[in-house]
Each structure stands twice: as structure tokens, then as C-alpha cells.
Amino acid sequence: MTPKIALAGLKKAFGPKTVLDGLDLEVAPGESLVIIGGSGTGKSVALKCILGLLRPDSGSIRIDDQETVRLSGRARERLMTRVGMLFQGAALFDSLTIWENVAFGLMQGHGMRRAQARQTAIDTLAQVGLDADVADLAPAELSGGMQKRVGLARAIAAKPEIIFFDEPTTGLDPIMADVINDLILKCVRTLGATALSITHDMASARKIADRIAMLHQGRVIWEGPADTVHHSGNPYVEQFVNGRAEGPIRMSVRA
Amino acid sequence: MNPLVLLGVVGRVFLTFLRHVGRLTVFTVTALGHCVRPPFFPRLIGRQMIEIGYFSLPVVGLTAIFTGMVLALQSHTGFARFSAEGAIATVVALSMTRELGPVLAGLMVAGRIGAAMAAEIGTMRVTEQIDALTTLSTNPYKYLVVPRLIAGLTMLPILVLVADIIGIFGGYLVGTTKLGFTPIGYVSRTWEFLEPMDVISGLVKAAAFGFVIALMGCYHGNHSRGGAQGVGKATTNAVVSASILILVLNYLLTELFFAQ
Ligand SMILES: Nc1ncnc2c1ncn2[C@@H]1O[C@H](COP(=O)(O)OP(=O)(O)OP(=O)(O)O)[C@@H](O)[C@H]1O
Ligand SMILES: [Mg+2]
């Protein structure tokens, strides 16, 4: 079976600083892959390269076996109608109301009428645990965790085939985090979407992932089924999932 | 100092300059390309038009009326020395329509609108809202830049027309109350020597200034980097570069119209 997303030899540097250093990764259709890895190892940069927001220095990104690195204009817009993205910082449009944010892709990308889009937006907000009364508020009037959930609603509102989640449960209370985990699972299991998520939350990773890949210094150093992450035998992964300061991953801090 | 070091510094500054010019050219050409290709966002164009045209009226009106008034007084001081007070009305009308209307309105709007555009788009850039637009199948040029360019291009001439009228009215006020003109006399003196080209050249300038203001606001906003400080810098750059370009363009366009 051809993978839904296939990255090969992806490299990206900012000035002298190499962030991605030959990243190889494949995600099968309908699979939920979770990327874990230390802060600043280039997880968000990898997602932005796949989305075409950053241009990789070299390497290939294939979606449905089609090369997308050089895609631009209309072709890129068409690809984006099949994709949803939750940004790490939510990135809500602060000049629009909550429901307009959620319905944005429906109205712009899919040409849905306002009245219908509003209803869909309110339904999607309900799925992320937000009432209809927030629909007409501005993003600045919500708490950080609520903004994150609106960002999630915006990412899934148009029922995309491929969904990217950048730290979906960060900043949420444990109960709401589990609601979001269930929602992500539902997107993958019942809608058949392919999901690529980044998380630091190991409970969430275990729950939503079919497979887990660990990123370190711009490469995948380990990948395997979600249930094997706790006895991977890889010292880097062991250190990460157990959250130990001592180990092969050196954090550059001074005592 | 080693002359080679100096040469290196000059070269680096020159290269940076070229890079900025290149980036701006690419930005402008891309934006203009999107101006003529659908989809369009009439609702956003309308909102920008109101923002630029309607909400700038008080500022531009106040600038124009005091400029017209002071012009009348100052030209009286000058022309009284060779008994040519009769020309005051003409001087006010010509200066307002050809020069001061477009330039002063342009500078005021650059401060008001150029800054606001750079701050808004800059904030959207650093908070990844522009990236989010792209992931929602919306071209940021079409959604953010084109409406502002069109609104700037069309609203500034209208603002300047209003400024011309208010400025001439300011001259009329001072002329009739302080300088001994009769109302009919002042108005007929204004009409007599004012030619369509005076007004038209001013409006053409205004359109060019409106475009430059919006372009600088969008360009600096779109290229802002790194948080609140980056947005602040973009805002300053947008206003300063728009103001300088307005003054330079003003001279070039005046020279172009001078032959006529
Ligand atoms: N636009 C940019 N310009 C320069 N450097 C950047 C840019 N974006 C990211 N970086 C650098 O790339 C590195 C990886 O950033 P990235 O945001 O991908 O980290 P991350 O793995 O998502 O970390 P976190 O878990 O903290 O979100 C960082 O060191 C960052 O400094
Ligand atoms: Mg990140």
C-alpha cells in the first residue's frame, strides 16, 4: 500500500543552524502517527515543511504519491482543502469571531453558505466541549485552553483527509485532554482520516497513536507500534518516555 | 583603517539594499498579479475602504482647513509687498489642489493607515495567522494585501478631493473675514484661474500615494519577524518608508505634469 505521507531525506537549516537533517518518515492511510522528541528538535518545522509553509532545503515530500515540495498556487490550495492543521499556538484569526474562525475553511475553501457554515461550526465546537454561547465571542475573550480547542475545531471542521495536530492537549486539564484524545481517535477511526500529531504528553501519545516516532537532532531515531514505546530498548526513547534528566539526551543547561 | 575593510562594509550595505529592493519587487509583482485574478473579497475591500476613506476624514479635514487658512495669511504677507493681494485666492486653490492636498493627506494617512496595516499584518505573521490562512486554502495576498491596495488606490483620491475643497474653504474663511475679500469675489477669483489639470494631477498623485502607503504597510507587516519588537519595527519602517516615497514620488510626478 502506498503511504499517505512519505518524507524522504528532508533537510532544513536556518542560517548555520541545521534543524532537520535527513528526516525519513512514512504514514499509512488511516493511520495515526505520533511524533515525540525534545523541545526544539524540529517537530513543528517538519509539519510546516509538509504543509508548504516552509520550504525544505532538500528532500522529498510525497502526499498520495504526489511530490508536493514544488507545488504552489492553485494546486497547493487544492491540496490544502484536504488537510487540516492545529497550530501549536492556536493561531486563531483575532479579527473574526469564534464561529467564523471555525467555519473559515468551510466558507473559503469549500464555498459553503454562511448560515450553514455557522451551524456546522457550532456543531464542531460542541465536539470539542465548547457551548454555542462562545460562538460570537472574539478569540481574545477565551482562555488559552479554550483557544486551543477552537483551533482544533477549525482544523477538523471541513472533515479533512489528513490532519496535523501540533500539541493538541498542551494547556488542557486532564479530563479535557482525554476528551480531545477521544475526538482525535474518532476522526481517525470513524472518518478514516490520517493523523500526524506532535505531543509531549505520553498518556495522550499512548492513547491516540498507532505508531510512535521519536525525533532527535533532525532525524527519526526510533519508530515502532505505540505499545512498544515503554520497552523499546532504545536508551534515548527510554530516557524520554520516563522523563529522566540523566541519559544520552543532553540538555544544555548549567546547574 | 584598512581600506579593504571599508570596502567590505560598503559592499555589504549595498548588497542588503539590493536584497530589499529585490524582495519588494517580487512582493509588488505578486500582489499586482493577485489584484487581477479572482477570487476577490468584496466584503474585505469594502471594510478597508471605510477604514481608509471614512475614518481618515477628520484627520485629513483638519489638516486641510488649517493649511488653507495659513496659506491665505502667508500669501497675503508676501503679495501685499507688491500689491498683488488679488492673487491670494488663486494661490490657495493652486497650492491645495496641486501640492498640499495630496502630500499632506498622503502623509497623514501614511501615519494613520500605513502604521495600522503594518501592525495588523505583522501581528498576524508572528502569531502564525498568515500560515493558518494558507492551510485553510486562502491566499494571504488575496485575503490581506489586495483589499488594502485597492482601497488605498481608490480612497486616497476621494480624500484628497475632499481635502482640496476644505482647504479652499479655509482660504475663503480667512480671505473674507480677515483680508477684505467679498465672498463672491473670492469664489470667482478661485474659479477663474483653476484648471481641470490642476485638480486631476493632484488626484493622480493621490492614487499613487494611496498605493504606496498600502504597499509599504503590507510589505513591512508581511516581513516582520520575532514578536512584539519585530512588529514595532515593521510599523516604524512602514510609516517612514511610505513618507519618504511619497515625497520622492511627489517630485517625480510633479516633473511629469510640469510639461503639461
Ligand atoms: N522561522 C524560523 N527561523 C529560525 N529558526 C527557526 C524558525 N522556526 C524554527 N526555528 C528553529 O528550529 C528549531 C526547531 O523548532 P521547532 O519549532 O520545530 O521545535 P519543536 O520540536 O516543535 O519544539 P517544541 O516541542 O518546543 O514545540 C528551533 O531551535 C528553532 O529555534
Ligand atoms: Mg513545536
JSON list of C-alpha atoms in Angstrom, two decimals, chain B residues 69-259:
[
{"chain": "B", "resi": 69, "resn": "MET", "atom": "CA", "xyz": [-6.15, 79.21, 6.28]},
{"chain": "B", "resi": 70, "resn": "VAL", "atom": "CA", "xyz": [-2.45, 79.60, 6.85]},
{"chain": "B", "resi": 71, "resn": "LEU", "atom": "CA", "xyz": [-1.80, 79.67, 3.10]},
{"chain": "B", "resi": 72, "resn": "ALA", "atom": "CA", "xyz": [-4.14, 82.64, 2.72]},
{"chain": "B", "resi": 73, "resn": "LEU", "atom": "CA", "xyz": [-2.45, 84.52, 5.57]},
{"chain": "B", "resi": 74, "resn": "GLN", "atom": "CA", "xyz": [1.09, 83.80, 4.40]},
{"chain": "B", "resi": 75, "resn": "SER", "atom": "CA", "xyz": [0.46, 84.65, 0.77]},
{"chain": "B", "resi": 76, "resn": "HIS", "atom": "CA", "xyz": [-1.12, 87.88, 1.92]},
{"chain": "B", "resi": 77, "resn": "THR", "atom": "CA", "xyz": [2.09, 88.74, 3.77]},
{"chain": "B", "resi": 78, "resn": "GLY", "atom": "CA", "xyz": [4.05, 88.09, 0.60]},
{"chain": "B", "resi": 79, "resn": "PHE", "atom": "CA", "xyz": [1.78, 89.54, -2.04]},
{"chain": "B", "resi": 80, "resn": "ALA", "atom": "CA", "xyz": [0.95, 92.71, -0.10]},
{"chain": "B", "resi": 81, "resn": "ARG", "atom": "CA", "xyz": [4.58, 93.75, -0.63]},
{"chain": "B", "resi": 82, "resn": "PHE", "atom": "CA", "xyz": [3.94, 94.18, -4.35]},
{"chain": "B", "resi": 83, "resn": "SER", "atom": "CA", "xyz": [0.23, 94.95, -4.17]},
{"chain": "B", "resi": 84, "resn": "ALA", "atom": "CA", "xyz": [-0.90, 91.64, -5.64]},
{"chain": "B", "resi": 85, "resn": "GLU", "atom": "CA", "xyz": [-3.36, 90.67, -2.88]},
{"chain": "B", "resi": 86, "resn": "GLY", "atom": "CA", "xyz": [-5.90, 89.76, -5.55]},
{"chain": "B", "resi": 87, "resn": "ALA", "atom": "CA", "xyz": [-3.90, 86.63, -6.39]},
{"chain": "B", "resi": 88, "resn": "ILE", "atom": "CA", "xyz": [-4.36, 85.10, -2.92]},
{"chain": "B", "resi": 89, "resn": "ALA", "atom": "CA", "xyz": [-7.44, 83.07, -3.84]},
{"chain": "B", "resi": 90, "resn": "THR", "atom": "CA", "xyz": [-5.66, 81.63, -6.87]},
{"chain": "B", "resi": 91, "resn": "VAL", "atom": "CA", "xyz": [-2.54, 80.80, -4.89]},
{"chain": "B", "resi": 92, "resn": "VAL", "atom": "CA", "xyz": [-4.56, 78.97, -2.26]},
{"chain": "B", "resi": 93, "resn": "ALA", "atom": "CA", "xyz": [-6.50, 76.98, -4.86]},
{"chain": "B", "resi": 94, "resn": "LEU", "atom": "CA", "xyz": [-3.46, 76.00, -6.90]},
{"chain": "B", "resi": 95, "resn": "SER", "atom": "CA", "xyz": [-1.29, 75.09, -3.89]},
{"chain": "B", "resi": 96, "resn": "MET", "atom": "CA", "xyz": [-4.03, 73.00, -2.34]},
{"chain": "B", "resi": 97, "resn": "THR", "atom": "CA", "xyz": [-5.02, 71.05, -5.45]},
{"chain": "B", "resi": 98, "resn": "ARG", "atom": "CA", "xyz": [-1.58, 70.54, -6.98]},
{"chain": "B", "resi": 99, "resn": "GLU", "atom": "CA", "xyz": [0.64, 70.07, -3.94]},
{"chain": "B", "resi": 100, "resn": "LEU", "atom": "CA", "xyz": [-0.53, 70.37, -0.40]},
{"chain": "B", "resi": 101, "resn": "GLY", "atom": "CA", "xyz": [-3.78, 68.45, -0.68]},
{"chain": "B", "resi": 102, "resn": "PRO", "atom": "CA", "xyz": [-2.19, 65.23, -1.95]},
{"chain": "B", "resi": 103, "resn": "VAL", "atom": "CA", "xyz": [1.06, 65.49, 0.01]},
{"chain": "B", "resi": 104, "resn": "LEU", "atom": "CA", "xyz": [-0.41, 66.39, 3.39]},
{"chain": "B", "resi": 105, "resn": "ALA", "atom": "CA", "xyz": [-3.30, 63.96, 3.08]},
{"chain": "B", "resi": 106, "resn": "GLY", "atom": "CA", "xyz": [-0.80, 61.31, 1.97]},
{"chain": "B", "resi": 107, "resn": "LEU", "atom": "CA", "xyz": [1.48, 61.92, 4.95]},
{"chain": "B", "resi": 108, "resn": "MET", "atom": "CA", "xyz": [-1.39, 61.94, 7.43]},
{"chain": "B", "resi": 109, "resn": "VAL", "atom": "CA", "xyz": [-2.86, 58.74, 6.00]},
{"chain": "B", "resi": 110, "resn": "ALA", "atom": "CA", "xyz": [0.60, 57.13, 5.96]},
{"chain": "B", "resi": 111, "resn": "GLY", "atom": "CA", "xyz": [0.82, 57.74, 9.70]},
{"chain": "B", "resi": 112, "resn": "ARG", "atom": "CA", "xyz": [-2.68, 56.51, 10.36]},
{"chain": "B", "resi": 113, "resn": "ILE", "atom": "CA", "xyz": [-3.23, 53.68, 7.90]},
{"chain": "B", "resi": 114, "resn": "GLY", "atom": "CA", "xyz": [0.28, 52.55, 6.98]},
{"chain": "B", "resi": 115, "resn": "ALA", "atom": "CA", "xyz": [1.06, 52.00, 10.65]},
{"chain": "B", "resi": 116, "resn": "ALA", "atom": "CA", "xyz": [-2.20, 50.17, 11.32]},
{"chain": "B", "resi": 117, "resn": "MET", "atom": "CA", "xyz": [-1.70, 47.87, 8.32]},
{"chain": "B", "resi": 118, "resn": "ALA", "atom": "CA", "xyz": [1.87, 47.00, 9.25]},
{"chain": "B", "resi": 119, "resn": "ALA", "atom": "CA", "xyz": [0.89, 46.32, 12.86]},
{"chain": "B", "resi": 120, "resn": "GLU", "atom": "CA", "xyz": [-2.10, 44.16, 11.94]},
{"chain": "B", "resi": 121, "resn": "ILE", "atom": "CA", "xyz": [-0.40, 42.10, 9.25]},
{"chain": "B", "resi": 122, "resn": "GLY", "atom": "CA", "xyz": [2.82, 41.92, 11.30]},
{"chain": "B", "resi": 123, "resn": "THR", "atom": "CA", "xyz": [0.95, 40.53, 14.29]},
{"chain": "B", "resi": 124, "resn": "MET", "atom": "CA", "xyz": [-0.79, 38.03, 12.04]},
{"chain": "B", "resi": 125, "resn": "ARG", "atom": "CA", "xyz": [2.61, 36.99, 10.70]},
{"chain": "B", "resi": 126, "resn": "VAL", "atom": "CA", "xyz": [4.32, 36.46, 14.04]},
{"chain": "B", "resi": 127, "resn": "THR", "atom": "CA", "xyz": [1.32, 34.65, 15.56]},
{"chain": "B", "resi": 128, "resn": "GLU", "atom": "CA", "xyz": [1.18, 32.28, 12.56]},
{"chain": "B", "resi": 129, "resn": "GLN", "atom": "CA", "xyz": [-2.25, 33.54, 11.47]},
{"chain": "B", "resi": 130, "resn": "ILE", "atom": "CA", "xyz": [-0.91, 34.03, 7.94]},
{"chain": "B", "resi": 131, "resn": "ASP", "atom": "CA", "xyz": [0.29, 30.41, 7.91]},
{"chain": "B", "resi": 132, "resn": "ALA", "atom": "CA", "xyz": [-3.16, 29.40, 9.14]},
{"chain": "B", "resi": 133, "resn": "LEU", "atom": "CA", "xyz": [-4.75, 31.26, 6.22]},
{"chain": "B", "resi": 134, "resn": "THR", "atom": "CA", "xyz": [-2.66, 29.21, 3.81]},
{"chain": "B", "resi": 135, "resn": "THR", "atom": "CA", "xyz": [-3.67, 25.93, 5.46]},
{"chain": "B", "resi": 136, "resn": "LEU", "atom": "CA", "xyz": [-7.31, 26.97, 5.04]},
{"chain": "B", "resi": 137, "resn": "SER", "atom": "CA", "xyz": [-6.87, 27.27, 1.26]},
{"chain": "B", "resi": 138, "resn": "THR", "atom": "CA", "xyz": [-6.84, 31.06, 1.32]},
{"chain": "B", "resi": 139, "resn": "ASN", "atom": "CA", "xyz": [-4.10, 33.02, -0.37]},
{"chain": "B", "resi": 140, "resn": "PRO", "atom": "CA", "xyz": [-2.81, 35.67, 2.05]},
{"chain": "B", "resi": 141, "resn": "TYR", "atom": "CA", "xyz": [-2.11, 38.06, -0.82]},
{"chain": "B", "resi": 142, "resn": "LYS", "atom": "CA", "xyz": [-5.71, 37.88, -1.95]},
{"chain": "B", "resi": 143, "resn": "TYR", "atom": "CA", "xyz": [-7.16, 37.99, 1.53]},
{"chain": "B", "resi": 144, "resn": "LEU", "atom": "CA", "xyz": [-4.92, 40.61, 3.13]},
{"chain": "B", "resi": 145, "resn": "VAL", "atom": "CA", "xyz": [-2.87, 42.55, 0.58]},
{"chain": "B", "resi": 146, "resn": "VAL", "atom": "CA", "xyz": [-5.16, 43.04, -2.42]},
{"chain": "B", "resi": 147, "resn": "PRO", "atom": "CA", "xyz": [-8.09, 44.59, -0.49]},
{"chain": "B", "resi": 148, "resn": "ARG", "atom": "CA", "xyz": [-5.71, 47.09, 1.12]},
{"chain": "B", "resi": 149, "resn": "LEU", "atom": "CA", "xyz": [-4.01, 48.02, -2.15]},
{"chain": "B", "resi": 150, "resn": "ILE", "atom": "CA", "xyz": [-7.33, 48.54, -3.92]},
{"chain": "B", "resi": 151, "resn": "ALA", "atom": "CA", "xyz": [-8.75, 50.55, -1.04]},
{"chain": "B", "resi": 152, "resn": "GLY", "atom": "CA", "xyz": [-5.63, 52.74, -0.85]},
{"chain": "B", "resi": 153, "resn": "LEU", "atom": "CA", "xyz": [-5.59, 53.32, -4.59]},
{"chain": "B", "resi": 154, "resn": "THR", "atom": "CA", "xyz": [-9.24, 54.34, -4.76]},
{"chain": "B", "resi": 155, "resn": "MET", "atom": "CA", "xyz": [-9.86, 56.10, -1.47]},
{"chain": "B", "resi": 156, "resn": "LEU", "atom": "CA", "xyz": [-6.93, 58.50, -1.37]},
{"chain": "B", "resi": 157, "resn": "PRO", "atom": "CA", "xyz": [-8.12, 60.46, -4.47]},
{"chain": "B", "resi": 158, "resn": "ILE", "atom": "CA", "xyz": [-11.53, 60.85, -2.85]},
{"chain": "B", "resi": 159, "resn": "LEU", "atom": "CA", "xyz": [-9.94, 62.00, 0.41]},
{"chain": "B", "resi": 160, "resn": "VAL", "atom": "CA", "xyz": [-7.78, 64.46, -1.49]},
{"chain": "B", "resi": 161, "resn": "LEU", "atom": "CA", "xyz": [-10.77, 65.85, -3.38]},
{"chain": "B", "resi": 162, "resn": "VAL", "atom": "CA", "xyz": [-12.43, 66.49, -0.03]},
{"chain": "B", "resi": 163, "resn": "ALA", "atom": "CA", "xyz": [-9.18, 67.99, 1.29]},
{"chain": "B", "resi": 164, "resn": "ASP", "atom": "CA", "xyz": [-8.99, 70.32, -1.74]},
{"chain": "B", "resi": 165, "resn": "ILE", "atom": "CA", "xyz": [-12.49, 71.62, -1.11]},
{"chain": "B", "resi": 166, "resn": "ILE", "atom": "CA", "xyz": [-11.97, 72.03, 2.64]},
{"chain": "B", "resi": 167, "resn": "GLY", "atom": "CA", "xyz": [-8.58, 73.69, 2.11]},
{"chain": "B", "resi": 168, "resn": "ILE", "atom": "CA", "xyz": [-10.03, 76.20, -0.35]},
{"chain": "B", "resi": 169, "resn": "PHE", "atom": "CA", "xyz": [-12.84, 76.81, 2.10]},
{"chain": "B", "resi": 170, "resn": "GLY", "atom": "CA", "xyz": [-10.22, 77.54, 4.78]},
{"chain": "B", "resi": 171, "resn": "GLY", "atom": "CA", "xyz": [-8.66, 80.14, 2.49]},
{"chain": "B", "resi": 172, "resn": "TYR", "atom": "CA", "xyz": [-12.10, 81.58, 1.85]},
{"chain": "B", "resi": 173, "resn": "LEU", "atom": "CA", "xyz": [-12.77, 81.93, 5.58]},
{"chain": "B", "resi": 174, "resn": "VAL", "atom": "CA", "xyz": [-9.56, 83.85, 6.20]},
{"chain": "B", "resi": 175, "resn": "GLY", "atom": "CA", "xyz": [-9.89, 85.79, 2.95]},
{"chain": "B", "resi": 176, "resn": "THR", "atom": "CA", "xyz": [-13.41, 87.04, 3.66]},
{"chain": "B", "resi": 177, "resn": "THR", "atom": "CA", "xyz": [-13.06, 87.67, 7.41]},
{"chain": "B", "resi": 178, "resn": "LYS", "atom": "CA", "xyz": [-9.51, 89.00, 7.68]},
{"chain": "B", "resi": 179, "resn": "LEU", "atom": "CA", "xyz": [-8.22, 90.04, 4.30]},
{"chain": "B", "resi": 180, "resn": "GLY", "atom": "CA", "xyz": [-11.15, 92.05, 2.97]},
{"chain": "B", "resi": 181, "resn": "PHE", "atom": "CA", "xyz": [-12.35, 89.81, 0.13]},
{"chain": "B", "resi": 182, "resn": "THR", "atom": "CA", "xyz": [-16.05, 89.75, -0.66]},
{"chain": "B", "resi": 183, "resn": "PRO", "atom": "CA", "xyz": [-17.46, 86.20, -0.71]},
{"chain": "B", "resi": 184, "resn": "ILE", "atom": "CA", "xyz": [-18.37, 86.46, -4.43]},
{"chain": "B", "resi": 185, "resn": "GLY", "atom": "CA", "xyz": [-15.01, 88.00, -5.24]},
{"chain": "B", "resi": 186, "resn": "TYR", "atom": "CA", "xyz": [-13.06, 85.20, -3.52]},
{"chain": "B", "resi": 187, "resn": "VAL", "atom": "CA", "xyz": [-15.04, 82.42, -5.14]},
{"chain": "B", "resi": 188, "resn": "SER", "atom": "CA", "xyz": [-14.88, 83.91, -8.63]},
{"chain": "B", "resi": 189, "resn": "ARG", "atom": "CA", "xyz": [-11.13, 84.52, -8.26]},
{"chain": "B", "resi": 190, "resn": "THR", "atom": "CA", "xyz": [-10.74, 80.85, -7.32]},
{"chain": "B", "resi": 191, "resn": "TRP", "atom": "CA", "xyz": [-12.77, 79.59, -10.27]},
{"chain": "B", "resi": 192, "resn": "GLU", "atom": "CA", "xyz": [-11.26, 81.93, -12.81]},
{"chain": "B", "resi": 193, "resn": "PHE", "atom": "CA", "xyz": [-7.76, 80.52, -12.83]},
{"chain": "B", "resi": 194, "resn": "LEU", "atom": "CA", "xyz": [-8.31, 76.95, -11.66]},
{"chain": "B", "resi": 195, "resn": "GLU", "atom": "CA", "xyz": [-7.91, 74.46, -14.50]},
{"chain": "B", "resi": 196, "resn": "PRO", "atom": "CA", "xyz": [-9.06, 70.84, -14.59]},
{"chain": "B", "resi": 197, "resn": "MET", "atom": "CA", "xyz": [-5.45, 69.71, -14.91]},
{"chain": "B", "resi": 198, "resn": "ASP", "atom": "CA", "xyz": [-4.61, 71.23, -11.51]},
{"chain": "B", "resi": 199, "resn": "VAL", "atom": "CA", "xyz": [-7.16, 69.05, -9.81]},
{"chain": "B", "resi": 200, "resn": "ILE", "atom": "CA", "xyz": [-6.52, 65.96, -11.93]},
{"chain": "B", "resi": 201, "resn": "SER", "atom": "CA", "xyz": [-2.76, 66.00, -11.39]},
{"chain": "B", "resi": 202, "resn": "GLY", "atom": "CA", "xyz": [-3.40, 66.16, -7.65]},
{"chain": "B", "resi": 203, "resn": "LEU", "atom": "CA", "xyz": [-5.77, 63.21, -7.80]},
{"chain": "B", "resi": 204, "resn": "VAL", "atom": "CA", "xyz": [-3.33, 61.12, -9.82]},
{"chain": "B", "resi": 205, "resn": "LYS", "atom": "CA", "xyz": [-0.69, 61.84, -7.20]},
{"chain": "B", "resi": 206, "resn": "ALA", "atom": "CA", "xyz": [-3.17, 60.84, -4.51]},
{"chain": "B", "resi": 207, "resn": "ALA", "atom": "CA", "xyz": [-3.82, 57.49, -6.14]},
{"chain": "B", "resi": 208, "resn": "ALA", "atom": "CA", "xyz": [-0.09, 56.81, -6.36]},
{"chain": "B", "resi": 209, "resn": "PHE", "atom": "CA", "xyz": [0.40, 57.79, -2.71]},
{"chain": "B", "resi": 210, "resn": "GLY", "atom": "CA", "xyz": [-2.51, 55.61, -1.60]},
{"chain": "B", "resi": 211, "resn": "PHE", "atom": "CA", "xyz": [-0.98, 52.64, -3.38]},
{"chain": "B", "resi": 212, "resn": "VAL", "atom": "CA", "xyz": [2.44, 53.27, -1.86]},
{"chain": "B", "resi": 213, "resn": "ILE", "atom": "CA", "xyz": [1.04, 53.63, 1.67]},
{"chain": "B", "resi": 214, "resn": "ALA", "atom": "CA", "xyz": [-0.85, 50.34, 1.46]},
{"chain": "B", "resi": 215, "resn": "LEU", "atom": "CA", "xyz": [2.07, 48.60, -0.23]},
{"chain": "B", "resi": 216, "resn": "MET", "atom": "CA", "xyz": [4.54, 49.68, 2.46]},
{"chain": "B", "resi": 217, "resn": "GLY", "atom": "CA", "xyz": [2.14, 48.73, 5.25]},
{"chain": "B", "resi": 218, "resn": "CYS", "atom": "CA", "xyz": [1.56, 45.26, 3.80]},
{"chain": "B", "resi": 219, "resn": "TYR", "atom": "CA", "xyz": [5.18, 44.65, 2.80]},
{"chain": "B", "resi": 220, "resn": "HIS", "atom": "CA", "xyz": [6.72, 45.55, 6.14]},
{"chain": "B", "resi": 221, "resn": "GLY", "atom": "CA", "xyz": [3.97, 43.78, 8.04]},
{"chain": "B", "resi": 222, "resn": "ASN", "atom": "CA", "xyz": [4.35, 40.62, 6.00]},
{"chain": "B", "resi": 223, "resn": "HIS", "atom": "CA", "xyz": [8.11, 40.53, 6.50]},
{"chain": "B", "resi": 224, "resn": "SER", "atom": "CA", "xyz": [8.12, 41.26, 10.21]},
{"chain": "B", "resi": 225, "resn": "ARG", "atom": "CA", "xyz": [9.96, 38.77, 12.37]},
{"chain": "B", "resi": 226, "resn": "GLY", "atom": "CA", "xyz": [10.17, 37.93, 16.01]},
{"chain": "B", "resi": 227, "resn": "GLY", "atom": "CA", "xyz": [7.38, 39.06, 18.29]},
{"chain": "B", "resi": 228, "resn": "ALA", "atom": "CA", "xyz": [6.28, 42.46, 19.54]},
{"chain": "B", "resi": 229, "resn": "GLN", "atom": "CA", "xyz": [9.62, 44.12, 18.83]},
{"chain": "B", "resi": 230, "resn": "GLY", "atom": "CA", "xyz": [9.59, 42.94, 15.21]},
{"chain": "B", "resi": 231, "resn": "VAL", "atom": "CA", "xyz": [6.07, 44.25, 14.72]},
{"chain": "B", "resi": 232, "resn": "GLY", "atom": "CA", "xyz": [7.05, 47.60, 16.24]},
{"chain": "B", "resi": 233, "resn": "LYS", "atom": "CA", "xyz": [9.97, 47.87, 13.86]},
{"chain": "B", "resi": 234, "resn": "ALA", "atom": "CA", "xyz": [7.78, 46.95, 10.90]},
{"chain": "B", "resi": 235, "resn": "THR", "atom": "CA", "xyz": [5.31, 49.67, 11.87]},
{"chain": "B", "resi": 236, "resn": "THR", "atom": "CA", "xyz": [8.01, 52.32, 12.05]},
{"chain": "B", "resi": 237, "resn": "ASN", "atom": "CA", "xyz": [9.55, 51.19, 8.77]},
{"chain": "B", "resi": 238, "resn": "ALA", "atom": "CA", "xyz": [6.17, 51.24, 7.04]},
{"chain": "B", "resi": 239, "resn": "VAL", "atom": "CA", "xyz": [5.48, 54.86, 8.04]},
{"chain": "B", "resi": 240, "resn": "VAL", "atom": "CA", "xyz": [8.99, 56.14, 7.38]},
{"chain": "B", "resi": 241, "resn": "SER", "atom": "CA", "xyz": [9.38, 54.44, 4.01]},
{"chain": "B", "resi": 242, "resn": "ALA", "atom": "CA", "xyz": [5.88, 55.45, 2.88]},
{"chain": "B", "resi": 243, "resn": "SER", "atom": "CA", "xyz": [6.52, 59.08, 3.87]},
{"chain": "B", "resi": 244, "resn": "ILE", "atom": "CA", "xyz": [9.84, 59.24, 2.06]},
{"chain": "B", "resi": 245, "resn": "LEU", "atom": "CA", "xyz": [8.43, 57.55, -1.03]},
{"chain": "B", "resi": 246, "resn": "ILE", "atom": "CA", "xyz": [5.52, 59.99, -1.04]},
{"chain": "B", "resi": 247, "resn": "LEU", "atom": "CA", "xyz": [7.89, 62.96, -1.10]},
{"chain": "B", "resi": 248, "resn": "VAL", "atom": "CA", "xyz": [10.10, 61.43, -3.80]},
{"chain": "B", "resi": 249, "resn": "LEU", "atom": "CA", "xyz": [7.14, 60.36, -5.94]},
{"chain": "B", "resi": 250, "resn": "ASN", "atom": "CA", "xyz": [5.61, 63.78, -5.46]},
{"chain": "B", "resi": 251, "resn": "TYR", "atom": "CA", "xyz": [8.61, 65.40, -7.09]},
{"chain": "B", "resi": 252, "resn": "LEU", "atom": "CA", "xyz": [8.76, 62.87, -9.92]},
{"chain": "B", "resi": 253, "resn": "LEU", "atom": "CA", "xyz": [5.05, 63.19, -10.69]},
{"chain": "B", "resi": 254, "resn": "THR", "atom": "CA", "xyz": [5.22, 66.99, -10.49]},
{"chain": "B", "resi": 255, "resn": "GLU", "atom": "CA", "xyz": [8.01, 66.94, -13.03]},
{"chain": "B", "resi": 256, "resn": "LEU", "atom": "CA", "xyz": [5.95, 64.67, -15.23]},
{"chain": "B", "resi": 257, "resn": "PHE", "atom": "CA", "xyz": [2.97, 67.03, -15.08]},
{"chain": "B", "resi": 258, "resn": "PHE", "atom": "CA", "xyz": [5.15, 70.14, -15.33]},
{"chain": "B", "resi": 259, "resn": "ALA", "atom": "CA", "xyz": [5.40, 69.81, -19.10]}
]
